[in-house]
Tab-separated table of C-alpha atoms and ligand atoms in Angstrom:
chain	number	residue	atom	x	y	z
A	1	MET	CA	40.936	-11.170	-5.352
A	2	ARG	CA	39.679	-12.738	-2.112
A	3	VAL	CA	37.583	-10.305	-0.102
A	4	LEU	CA	36.400	-10.652	3.475
A	5	GLY	CA	32.961	-9.046	3.973
A	6	ILE	CA	31.715	-7.857	7.362
A	7	GLU	CA	28.116	-6.869	8.168
A	8	THR	CA	27.260	-5.311	11.541
A	9	SER	CA	24.714	-2.582	10.724
A	10	CYS	CA	21.849	-3.833	12.876
A	11	ASP	CA	21.107	-7.091	14.699
A	12	GLU	CA	22.965	-9.710	12.646
A	13	THR	CA	26.713	-10.245	12.634
A	14	GLY	CA	27.529	-11.522	9.137
A	15	VAL	CA	30.877	-12.539	7.672
A	16	ALA	CA	31.750	-14.015	4.264
A	17	LEU	CA	34.598	-14.555	1.826
A	18	TYR	CA	34.139	-13.808	-1.870
A	19	ASP	CA	36.623	-14.571	-4.632
A	20	THR	CA	36.362	-12.369	-7.750
A	21	SER	CA	38.287	-14.864	-9.895
A	22	LEU	CA	35.224	-17.131	-9.770
A	23	THR	CA	31.910	-15.957	-11.219
A	24	GLY	CA	28.538	-15.283	-9.557
A	25	GLY	CA	27.558	-17.652	-6.773
A	26	SER	CA	30.637	-19.868	-7.099
A	27	GLY	CA	32.731	-16.911	-5.908
A	28	LEU	CA	31.235	-17.239	-2.449
A	29	LEU	CA	33.797	-19.341	-0.583
A	30	ALA	CA	32.155	-19.345	2.860
A	31	ASP	CA	29.710	-17.362	4.929
A	32	ALA	CA	28.559	-17.321	8.540
A	33	LEU	CA	25.927	-15.444	10.482
A	34	TYR	CA	25.051	-14.868	14.086
A	35	SER	CA	21.579	-13.462	14.653
A	36	GLN	CA	20.886	-11.432	17.786
A	37	ILE	CA	17.121	-11.717	17.336
A	38	ALA	CA	16.601	-13.832	20.460
A	39	MET	CA	18.517	-11.308	22.581
A	40	HIS	CA	16.405	-8.361	21.387
A	41	ALA	CA	13.084	-10.240	21.410
A	42	ASP	CA	12.525	-9.532	25.129
A	43	TYR	CA	12.554	-5.812	24.349
A	44	GLY	CA	10.275	-6.029	21.284
A	45	GLY	CA	12.916	-4.440	19.056
A	46	VAL	CA	16.631	-3.849	18.604
A	47	VAL	CA	18.437	-2.246	21.580
A	48	PRO	CA	21.360	-0.403	19.918
A	49	GLU	CA	23.875	-0.619	22.793
A	50	LEU	CA	23.255	-4.366	23.264
A	51	ALA	CA	23.631	-4.832	19.495
A	52	SER	CA	27.064	-3.136	19.442
A	53	ARG	CA	28.353	-5.157	22.382
A	54	ASP	CA	27.193	-8.416	20.880
A	55	HIS	CA	28.806	-7.645	17.508
A	56	THR	CA	32.062	-7.115	19.440
A	57	ARG	CA	31.677	-10.555	21.030
A	58	ARG	CA	30.738	-12.440	17.854
A	59	LEU	CA	32.729	-10.876	15.053
A	60	LEU	CA	36.240	-12.296	15.506
A	61	PRO	CA	35.064	-15.909	16.111
A	62	LEU	CA	32.879	-15.641	12.986
A	63	ILE	CA	35.844	-14.438	10.921
A	64	GLU	CA	37.856	-17.448	12.154
A	65	GLN	CA	34.943	-19.750	11.328
A	66	VAL	CA	34.640	-18.451	7.774
A	67	LEU	CA	38.398	-18.784	7.171
A	68	ASN	CA	38.318	-22.344	8.532
A	69	ASP	CA	35.312	-23.262	6.384
A	70	ALA	CA	37.103	-21.945	3.297
A	71	LYS	CA	40.319	-23.720	4.389
A	72	LEU	CA	42.174	-20.409	4.207
A	73	THR	CA	44.159	-18.265	6.605
A	74	ARG	CA	44.261	-14.518	7.198
A	75	LYS	CA	47.223	-14.286	4.813
A	76	ASP	CA	44.920	-15.350	1.959
A	77	ILE	CA	42.755	-12.233	2.355
A	78	ASP	CA	43.414	-9.646	-0.390
A	79	GLY	CA	40.909	-7.008	0.741
A	80	ILE	CA	38.278	-6.271	3.375
A	81	ALA	CA	34.803	-4.779	2.927
A	82	TYR	CA	32.499	-3.712	5.743
A	83	THR	CA	29.067	-2.124	5.986
A	84	ALA	CA	29.630	1.610	6.462
A	85	GLY	CA	25.915	2.516	6.583
A	86	PRO	CA	23.065	3.080	6.792
A	87	GLY	CA	22.504	1.514	10.202
A	88	LEU	CA	23.033	1.929	13.949
A	89	VAL	CA	26.171	3.970	14.440
A	90	GLY	CA	27.597	1.932	17.355
A	91	ALA	CA	26.985	-1.321	15.521
A	92	LEU	CA	28.550	0.040	12.324
A	93	MET	CA	31.628	1.159	14.281
A	94	VAL	CA	32.326	-2.420	15.406
A	95	GLY	CA	32.544	-3.672	11.812
A	96	ALA	CA	34.391	-0.583	10.585
A	97	SER	CA	37.065	-0.627	13.300
A	98	THR	CA	37.613	-4.382	13.046
A	99	ALA	CA	37.917	-4.143	9.241
A	100	HIS	CA	40.364	-1.249	9.434
A	101	GLY	CA	42.440	-2.870	12.177
A	102	MET	CA	42.717	-6.143	10.261
A	103	ALA	CA	43.418	-4.407	6.950
A	104	ARG	CA	46.262	-2.437	8.489
A	105	ALA	CA	47.740	-5.541	10.113
A	106	LEU	CA	47.520	-7.514	6.863
A	107	GLY	CA	48.528	-4.620	4.591
A	108	VAL	CA	45.462	-5.001	2.333
A	109	PRO	CA	42.950	-2.427	1.021
A	110	VAL	CA	39.723	-1.808	2.950
A	111	LEU	CA	36.411	-0.302	1.845
A	112	GLY	CA	33.165	0.718	3.565
A	113	VAL	CA	30.133	-0.289	1.478
A	114	HIS	CA	26.464	0.656	1.437
A	115	HIS	CA	24.190	-1.861	3.175
A	116	MET	CA	21.342	-1.349	0.697
A	117	GLU	CA	23.677	-1.817	-2.286
A	118	GLY	CA	24.417	-5.165	-0.682
A	119	HIS	CA	20.719	-6.075	-0.582
A	120	LEU	CA	20.261	-4.762	-4.114
A	121	LEU	CA	22.976	-7.003	-5.549
A	122	ALA	CA	22.411	-10.053	-3.314
A	123	PRO	CA	20.658	-11.918	-6.210
A	124	MET	CA	24.002	-11.741	-8.068
A	125	LEU	CA	25.145	-14.559	-5.762
A	126	GLU	CA	22.584	-16.905	-7.320
A	127	GLU	CA	23.188	-19.144	-10.316
A	128	ASP	CA	20.351	-17.452	-12.207
A	129	ALA	CA	21.622	-13.910	-11.576
A	130	PRO	CA	19.923	-10.913	-13.222
A	131	GLU	CA	21.708	-8.836	-15.839
A	132	PHE	CA	21.732	-5.031	-15.739
A	133	PRO	CA	19.560	-3.001	-16.123
A	134	PHE	CA	16.714	-3.909	-13.784
A	135	VAL	CA	14.125	-2.457	-11.445
A	136	ALA	CA	14.721	-3.276	-7.778
A	137	LEU	CA	12.216	-3.303	-4.968
A	138	LEU	CA	14.117	-2.979	-1.700
A	139	VAL	CA	11.886	-3.906	1.206
A	140	SER	CA	13.522	-4.182	4.608
A	141	GLY	CA	12.954	-3.099	8.200
A	142	GLY	CA	14.389	0.341	7.493
A	143	HIS	CA	13.728	0.908	3.774
A	144	THR	CA	11.050	0.623	1.118
A	145	GLN	CA	12.429	1.818	-2.193
A	146	LEU	CA	12.023	1.290	-5.903
A	147	VAL	CA	15.286	1.785	-7.741
A	148	GLU	CA	16.267	1.719	-11.405
A	149	VAL	CA	19.585	-0.103	-11.464
A	150	LYS	CA	21.475	0.719	-14.652
A	151	SER	CA	24.856	-0.734	-13.688
A	152	LEU	CA	27.030	-1.183	-10.588
A	153	GLY	CA	26.767	2.107	-8.668
A	154	ASN	CA	24.358	3.721	-11.132
A	155	TYR	CA	21.111	3.817	-9.179
A	156	GLN	CA	18.130	6.078	-9.757
A	157	LEU	CA	15.585	6.275	-6.977
A	158	LEU	CA	12.096	5.918	-8.505
A	159	GLY	CA	10.130	6.065	-5.266
A	160	GLU	CA	10.335	5.385	-1.544
A	161	SER	CA	8.312	5.371	1.631
A	162	VAL	CA	7.489	8.795	2.991
A	163	ASP	CA	7.099	7.325	6.498
A	164	ASP	CA	7.412	3.742	7.819
A	165	ALA	CA	9.220	1.036	5.879
A	166	ALA	CA	7.202	-2.057	4.900
A	167	GLY	CA	9.151	-4.281	7.326
A	168	GLU	CA	8.695	-1.740	10.111
A	169	ALA	CA	4.939	-1.753	9.436
A	170	PHE	CA	4.952	-5.574	9.669
A	171	ASP	CA	6.870	-5.357	12.954
A	172	LYS	CA	4.455	-2.774	14.409
A	173	ALA	CA	1.364	-4.699	13.292
A	174	ALA	CA	2.864	-7.803	14.922
A	175	LYS	CA	3.291	-5.959	18.201
A	176	MET	CA	-0.377	-4.844	18.085
A	177	LEU	CA	-1.387	-8.452	17.492
A	178	GLY	CA	0.729	-9.628	20.428
A	179	LEU	CA	3.237	-11.450	18.199
A	180	ALA	CA	6.987	-11.818	18.707
A	181	TYR	CA	9.746	-9.717	17.150
A	182	PRO	CA	10.668	-9.618	14.258
A	183	GLY	CA	7.052	-9.474	13.249
A	184	GLY	CA	7.129	-10.043	9.488
A	185	PRO	CA	7.314	-13.854	9.506
A	186	GLU	CA	4.915	-14.028	12.491
A	187	VAL	CA	2.263	-11.891	10.800
A	188	ALA	CA	2.671	-13.951	7.614
A	189	ARG	CA	2.202	-17.187	9.594
A	190	LEU	CA	-0.921	-15.935	11.395
A	191	ALA	CA	-2.321	-14.518	8.129
A	192	GLU	CA	-2.292	-18.061	6.672
A	193	GLN	CA	-5.304	-18.855	8.877
A	194	GLY	CA	-7.039	-15.551	8.086
A	195	ASN	CA	-10.087	-14.951	5.933
A	196	PRO	CA	-9.099	-12.435	3.230
A	197	LYS	CA	-12.715	-11.356	2.734
A	198	ARG	CA	-13.562	-10.294	6.300
A	199	PHE	CA	-11.726	-6.938	6.332
A	200	ARG	CA	-10.397	-4.721	3.578
A	201	PHE	CA	-7.655	-2.307	4.592
A	202	PRO	CA	-6.675	0.713	2.423
A	203	ARG	CA	-3.933	0.547	-0.249
A	204	PRO	CA	-2.126	3.812	0.604
A	205	MET	CA	-1.047	6.160	-2.209
A	206	THR	CA	-2.206	3.854	-4.992
A	207	ASP	CA	-5.069	6.108	-6.119
A	208	ARG	CA	-2.676	8.762	-7.429
A	209	PRO	CA	0.245	8.524	-9.834
A	210	GLY	CA	3.784	8.108	-8.530
A	211	LEU	CA	5.984	5.472	-6.979
A	212	ASP	CA	6.192	6.620	-3.349
A	213	PHE	CA	4.798	4.548	-0.489
A	214	SER	CA	3.229	5.330	2.871
A	215	PHE	CA	2.555	2.694	5.514
A	216	SER	CA	1.878	4.660	8.680
A	217	GLY	CA	-1.866	5.105	7.955
A	218	LEU	CA	-2.186	1.360	7.538
A	219	LYS	CA	-0.675	0.917	10.983
A	220	THR	CA	-3.333	3.229	12.484
A	221	HIS	CA	-6.016	1.345	10.545
A	222	THR	CA	-4.792	-1.949	12.007
A	223	LEU	CA	-4.831	-0.556	15.551
A	224	THR	CA	-8.367	0.814	15.079
A	225	ALA	CA	-9.595	-2.561	13.756
A	226	ILE	CA	-8.079	-4.386	16.752
A	227	ARG	CA	-9.573	-1.903	19.235
A	228	GLN	CA	-13.029	-2.211	17.677
A	229	LEU	CA	-12.872	-5.999	17.877
A	230	GLU	CA	-11.718	-5.732	21.483
A	231	THR	CA	-14.586	-3.390	22.398
A	232	SER	CA	-17.182	-5.652	20.811
A	233	GLY	CA	-15.670	-8.728	22.511
A	234	GLU	CA	-14.873	-10.339	19.127
A	235	LEU	CA	-11.060	-10.361	19.346
A	236	ASN	CA	-10.549	-14.113	19.272
A	237	GLU	CA	-7.794	-16.083	17.494
A	238	GLN	CA	-9.707	-16.115	14.191
A	239	ALA	CA	-10.276	-12.350	14.291
A	240	ARG	CA	-6.550	-11.760	14.920
A	241	ALA	CA	-5.732	-13.960	11.935
A	242	ASP	CA	-8.285	-12.070	9.808
A	243	VAL	CA	-6.676	-8.737	10.770
A	244	ALA	CA	-3.185	-10.128	10.012
A	245	ARG	CA	-4.439	-11.296	6.610
A	246	ALA	CA	-6.090	-7.950	5.772
A	247	PHE	CA	-2.904	-6.128	6.803
A	248	GLU	CA	-0.639	-8.418	4.786
A	249	GLU	CA	-2.905	-8.210	1.721
A	250	ALA	CA	-2.885	-4.402	1.893
A	251	VAL	CA	0.920	-4.131	2.161
A	252	ILE	CA	1.509	-6.698	-0.589
A	253	ASP	CA	-1.103	-5.244	-2.914
A	254	THR	CA	0.463	-1.806	-2.498
A	255	LEU	CA	3.964	-3.144	-3.224
A	256	VAL	CA	2.711	-5.077	-6.271
A	257	ILE	CA	0.840	-2.075	-7.730
A	258	LYS	CA	3.960	0.104	-7.437
A	259	CYS	CA	6.230	-2.573	-8.946
A	260	ARG	CA	3.869	-2.885	-11.894
A	261	ARG	CA	4.009	0.889	-12.392
A	262	ALA	CA	7.810	0.940	-12.114
A	263	LEU	CA	8.155	-1.807	-14.759
A	264	ASP	CA	5.741	0.007	-17.087
A	265	GLN	CA	7.411	3.387	-16.535
A	266	THR	CA	10.942	2.131	-17.208
A	267	GLY	CA	10.022	-0.476	-19.837
A	268	LEU	CA	12.353	-2.913	-18.062
A	269	LYS	CA	11.643	-6.652	-17.927
A	270	ARG	CA	13.691	-7.659	-14.896
A	271	LEU	CA	12.601	-7.083	-11.314
A	272	VAL	CA	14.895	-7.745	-8.365
A	273	VAL	CA	13.230	-8.039	-4.968
A	274	ALA	CA	15.482	-7.915	-1.924
A	275	GLY	CA	15.570	-7.076	1.781
A	276	GLY	CA	13.884	-8.897	4.665
A	277	VAL	CA	10.300	-8.549	3.411
A	278	SER	CA	11.262	-10.244	0.120
A	279	ALA	CA	11.170	-13.502	2.114
A	280	ASN	CA	7.369	-13.155	2.173
A	281	GLN	CA	5.883	-16.031	0.140
A	282	ARG	CA	2.608	-14.327	-0.737
A	283	LEU	CA	4.503	-11.288	-2.046
A	284	ARG	CA	6.575	-13.606	-4.230
A	285	GLU	CA	3.510	-15.369	-5.621
A	286	ARG	CA	1.787	-12.100	-6.473
A	287	LEU	CA	4.892	-10.631	-8.134
A	288	ALA	CA	5.418	-13.818	-10.149
A	289	LEU	CA	1.902	-13.479	-11.590
A	290	GLU	CA	2.434	-9.809	-12.346
A	291	CYS	CA	5.749	-10.457	-14.096
A	292	GLU	CA	4.273	-13.309	-16.123
A	293	LYS	CA	1.585	-10.954	-17.471
A	294	ARG	CA	4.219	-8.590	-18.917
A	295	GLN	CA	6.857	-11.180	-19.980
A	296	ALA	CA	9.081	-9.946	-17.170
A	297	LYS	CA	11.021	-11.979	-14.621
A	298	ALA	CA	11.467	-11.596	-10.869
A	299	TYR	CA	14.791	-12.397	-9.178
A	300	TYR	CA	15.348	-13.017	-5.470
A	301	PRO	CA	18.288	-13.825	-3.249
A	302	ARG	CA	18.133	-17.291	-1.624
A	303	GLY	CA	16.178	-17.291	1.675
A	304	ARG	CA	19.035	-16.662	4.078
A	305	PHE	CA	20.414	-13.840	1.932
A	306	CYS	CA	17.069	-11.960	1.918
A	307	THR	CA	17.753	-10.683	5.436
A	308	ASP	CA	21.035	-9.157	6.581
A	309	ASN	CA	24.153	-11.199	5.820
A	310	GLY	CA	27.879	-10.913	5.177
A	311	ALA	CA	27.780	-12.479	1.699
A	312	MET	CA	26.118	-9.479	0.067
A	313	ILE	CA	28.694	-7.146	1.653
A	314	ALA	CA	31.598	-9.344	0.542
A	315	TYR	CA	30.139	-9.419	-3.008
A	316	VAL	CA	29.651	-5.645	-3.344
A	317	GLY	CA	32.969	-4.904	-1.644
A	318	ALA	CA	34.768	-7.348	-3.931
A	319	GLN	CA	33.402	-5.669	-7.066
A	320	ARG	CA	34.483	-2.240	-5.878
A	321	LEU	CA	37.831	-3.220	-4.341
A	322	ALA	CA	38.724	-5.154	-7.509
A	323	ALA	CA	38.050	-1.941	-9.473
A	324	GLY	CA	40.626	-0.168	-7.286
A	325	GLU	CA	38.289	1.628	-4.878
A	326	GLN	CA	39.228	1.856	-1.172
A	327	ASP	CA	38.636	4.089	1.854
A	328	SER	CA	40.575	7.248	1.147
A	329	ASN	CA	43.574	7.943	3.419
A	330	GLY	CA	42.707	4.939	5.552
A	331	VAL	CA	39.778	6.785	7.150
A	332	MET	CA	37.061	4.476	8.452
A	333	GLN	CA	33.446	5.288	7.668
A	334	ALA	CA	30.277	4.882	9.748
A	335	THR	CA	27.347	6.725	8.176
A	336	PRO	CA	23.975	6.070	9.881
A	337	ARG	CA	22.031	7.928	7.154
A	338	TRP	CA	23.264	7.485	3.607
A	339	PRO	CA	20.931	7.841	0.574
A	340	LEU	CA	21.482	5.066	-1.973
A	341	ASP	CA	21.409	7.419	-4.953
A	342	GLN	CA	24.530	9.184	-3.654
A	343	LEU	CA	26.537	6.144	-4.744
A	344	ALA	CA	28.591	6.213	-7.904
A	345	ALA	CA	30.236	3.646	-10.147
A	346	PRO	CA	33.453	2.196	-8.666
A	347	SER	CA	36.396	4.543	-8.976
A	348	ALA	CA	40.045	3.868	-8.155
A	349	SER	CA	41.103	5.917	-5.146
B	401	KG4	O1	16.736	-6.648	5.557
B	401	KG4	P1	16.422	-6.996	6.967
B	401	KG4	O2	16.931	-8.286	7.514
B	401	KG4	O3	16.959	-5.916	7.956
B	401	KG4	C1	16.992	-4.573	7.673
B	401	KG4	O4	17.995	-4.133	7.053
B	401	KG4	O5	15.998	-3.918	8.027
B	401	KG4	O6	14.819	-6.931	7.114
B	401	KG4	C2	14.152	-7.222	8.297
B	401	KG4	C3	12.669	-6.963	8.112
B	401	KG4	C4	11.904	-7.024	9.441
B	401	KG4	O7	11.092	-5.858	9.529
B	401	KG4	C5	11.061	-8.289	9.285
B	401	KG4	O8	9.842	-8.234	10.004
B	401	KG4	C6	10.828	-8.355	7.795
B	401	KG4	O9	12.073	-7.940	7.241
B	401	KG4	N1	10.482	-9.724	7.325
B	401	KG4	C7	9.300	-10.060	6.762
B	401	KG4	C8	9.343	-11.458	6.511
B	401	KG4	N2	10.571	-11.925	6.906
B	401	KG4	C9	11.247	-10.842	7.410
B	401	KG4	N3	8.221	-9.321	6.475
B	401	KG4	C10	7.158	-9.947	5.919
B	401	KG4	N4	7.113	-11.283	5.657
B	401	KG4	C11	8.172	-12.075	5.929
B	401	KG4	N5	8.122	-13.390	5.645
B	402	ZN	ZN1	19.128	-5.038	5.700
């Protein structure tokens, strides 16, 4: 079954084609992405109305591009999957209405899928894909969650952020440091020059048991540190790098401590790390060490599939559509808030 995947939940328009008759990564026939980051950068964050309009402009040309790259035509599409949530409702509607319109015209099944399930299973597109069950750390701009993944659709939430997501904290810290949006890669770059010993920021919620996270206090701590340096006239380039480093160390240390706990608690030996923040090199190095210590293994999507993309949506949609699932009564879905643990195993509908 050849499935067209459409991602429009936030600020990237992603499209891909996945073929279920081929396994793992070889099933990905083509993928294309248009990032709106430059358009939103002037505003320091995503402007929802601009995002929706841009998805409308980019989506159809991207679908044509993917079909051309795969040397296929619309008639070769057997099913369509789109991101139904969570995300910005206007942006989601663009993908949902395009998917439904095309599916009706082509007479093929259509299914709205969960964006975070896409991130969760993105490493399945790699040659060295993880087997079920595994622990997943989902770290994006909107989510920080630890999930026990037993099988497709069988997800148990182990812990999550009670306030800001890790990526959101990176973005806010970047803003305080005068860096561009999205802040994660910028903070990581500046932190390279930072002295890890100059400041030590707190590791929130690590001194008590449990797998929940909190990053908003760390944000306040960062702001206070910057203000103090400003007041004392010490806020030079090195000091900014030192703050970036202390912030990054604190976020990473917190994520690593909780991953270690989740592996110990579940007894599992496979850890999947996905979502935008999983692109962070220092996080990867620290998790590799941690996994090595307990004969566990960490799995990641390739770089460009860490952040939002159409390939992960095509993959998840293909698994579910192939199992017979589709949007019931042809009703399109756009669900801005949608807890991951409400998902179930694929069911024919
Ligand atoms: O998964 P994603 O593309 O979009 C959401 O669904 O949120 O994640 C984007 C987030 C942004 O907050 C961005 O700052 C963060 O991922 N990010 C990083 C890095 N690359 C992207 N955070 C830390 N280090 C990075 N290298
Ligand atoms: Zn995402």
